[in-house]
Coordinates of C-alpha atoms in Angstrom, one line a residue:
X229 CA -22.8 3.6 -8.8
X230 CA -20.8 5.9 -11.0
X231 CA -22.3 4.9 -14.4
X232 CA -20.5 7.6 -16.3
X233 CA -17.4 8.0 -14.2
X234 CA -15.5 11.2 -14.8
X235 CA -11.8 10.6 -13.9
X236 CA -11.3 14.2 -12.8
X237 CA -9.5 14.3 -9.4
X238 CA -11.6 15.6 -6.6
X239 CA -10.7 16.5 -3.1
X240 CA -13.0 16.5 0.0
X241 CA -12.5 17.6 3.6
X242 CA -14.3 15.8 6.4
X243 CA -14.8 17.4 9.7
X244 CA -16.5 15.3 12.3
X245 CA -17.9 16.9 15.4
X246 CA -19.6 15.5 18.5
X247 CA -22.4 17.3 20.3
X248 CA -22.4 16.7 24.0
X249 CA -24.7 18.7 26.3
X250 CA -25.3 21.2 23.5
X251 CA -21.6 21.8 22.9
X252 CA -19.9 21.0 19.7
X253 CA -16.4 19.5 19.8
X254 CA -14.4 18.5 16.8
X255 CA -13.3 14.9 17.1
X256 CA -11.5 14.3 13.8
X257 CA -10.9 15.9 10.4
X258 CA -9.1 14.6 7.3
X259 CA -8.9 15.1 3.6
X260 CA -10.1 12.4 1.1
X261 CA -9.6 12.4 -2.6
X262 CA -10.5 10.4 -5.6
X263 CA -12.3 10.6 -8.9
X264 CA -15.9 10.0 -7.6
X265 CA -18.4 12.9 -7.4
X266 CA -19.8 12.1 -4.0
X267 CA -22.7 14.5 -4.4
X268 CA -23.7 13.0 -7.7
X269 CA -23.4 9.5 -6.3
X270 CA -25.6 10.4 -3.4
X271 CA -28.3 11.9 -5.6
X272 CA -28.2 8.8 -7.8
X273 CA -28.4 6.5 -4.8
X274 CA -31.4 8.4 -3.3
X275 CA -33.2 8.4 -6.7
X276 CA -32.4 4.9 -8.0
X277 CA -32.4 3.0 -4.7
X278 CA -35.4 4.9 -3.2
X279 CA -33.3 6.1 -0.2
X280 CA -33.7 9.3 1.8
X281 CA -31.0 11.9 1.1
X282 CA -29.5 11.3 4.5
X283 CA -29.3 7.5 4.1
X284 CA -28.0 7.9 0.5
X285 CA -25.2 10.1 1.8
X286 CA -24.4 7.7 4.6
X287 CA -24.3 4.8 2.2
X288 CA -22.1 6.6 -0.4
X289 CA -19.7 8.0 2.1
X290 CA -19.4 4.8 4.0
X291 CA -18.7 2.7 0.9
X292 CA -16.2 5.2 -0.5
X293 CA -14.3 5.6 2.8
X294 CA -14.3 1.9 3.6
X295 CA -13.2 0.9 0.1
X296 CA -10.4 3.4 0.1
X297 CA -9.1 2.3 3.6
X298 CA -9.4 -1.4 2.8
X299 CA -7.4 -1.1 -0.5
X300 CA -4.5 0.4 1.5
X301 CA -3.9 -2.9 3.3
X302 CA -4.1 -5.6 0.7
X303 CA -2.0 -8.0 2.8
X304 CA -4.4 -7.9 5.7
X305 CA -6.3 -11.2 5.3
X306 CA -9.4 -9.9 7.1
X307 CA -9.5 -6.8 4.9
X308 CA -8.8 -8.8 1.7
X309 CA -11.7 -11.1 2.4
X310 CA -14.1 -8.2 3.1
X311 CA -12.8 -6.1 0.2
X312 CA -13.9 -9.0 -2.1
X313 CA -17.4 -8.9 -0.7
X314 CA -17.5 -5.1 -0.7
X315 CA -16.5 -5.0 -4.4
X316 CA -19.3 -7.5 -5.2
X317 CA -21.8 -5.3 -3.4
X318 CA -20.6 -2.2 -5.2
X319 CA -20.8 -3.9 -8.6
X320 CA -24.4 -5.1 -7.8
X321 CA -25.3 -1.6 -6.6
X322 CA -23.8 0.0 -9.7
X323 CA -25.5 -2.4 -12.1
X324 CA -28.8 -1.9 -10.4
X325 CA -28.5 1.9 -10.5
X326 CA -27.3 2.0 -14.1
X327 CA -30.0 -0.4 -15.3
X328 CA -32.7 1.9 -13.8
X329 CA -31.7 4.9 -16.0

């Protein structure tokens, strides 16, 4: 979905918390990097695909994190098969978003 991709390196920090009985507990945190502007991709997905901001963010983050993880294990047959499908989906999503500009 990154029609005009800026190859500048970006870094993000994810902190996932769970709320149980009104109490917040951190369950995981990690850094994630790449050249994608996640905020810009989220805005583009919301606008071009007619998604809510929340669902656009979930889609973009899910795709980026999944793609990144799957690429790390190219010899895993299950991952390789799914990565092919994921790449096709990303190409279609990108083409759809870029054609609506």
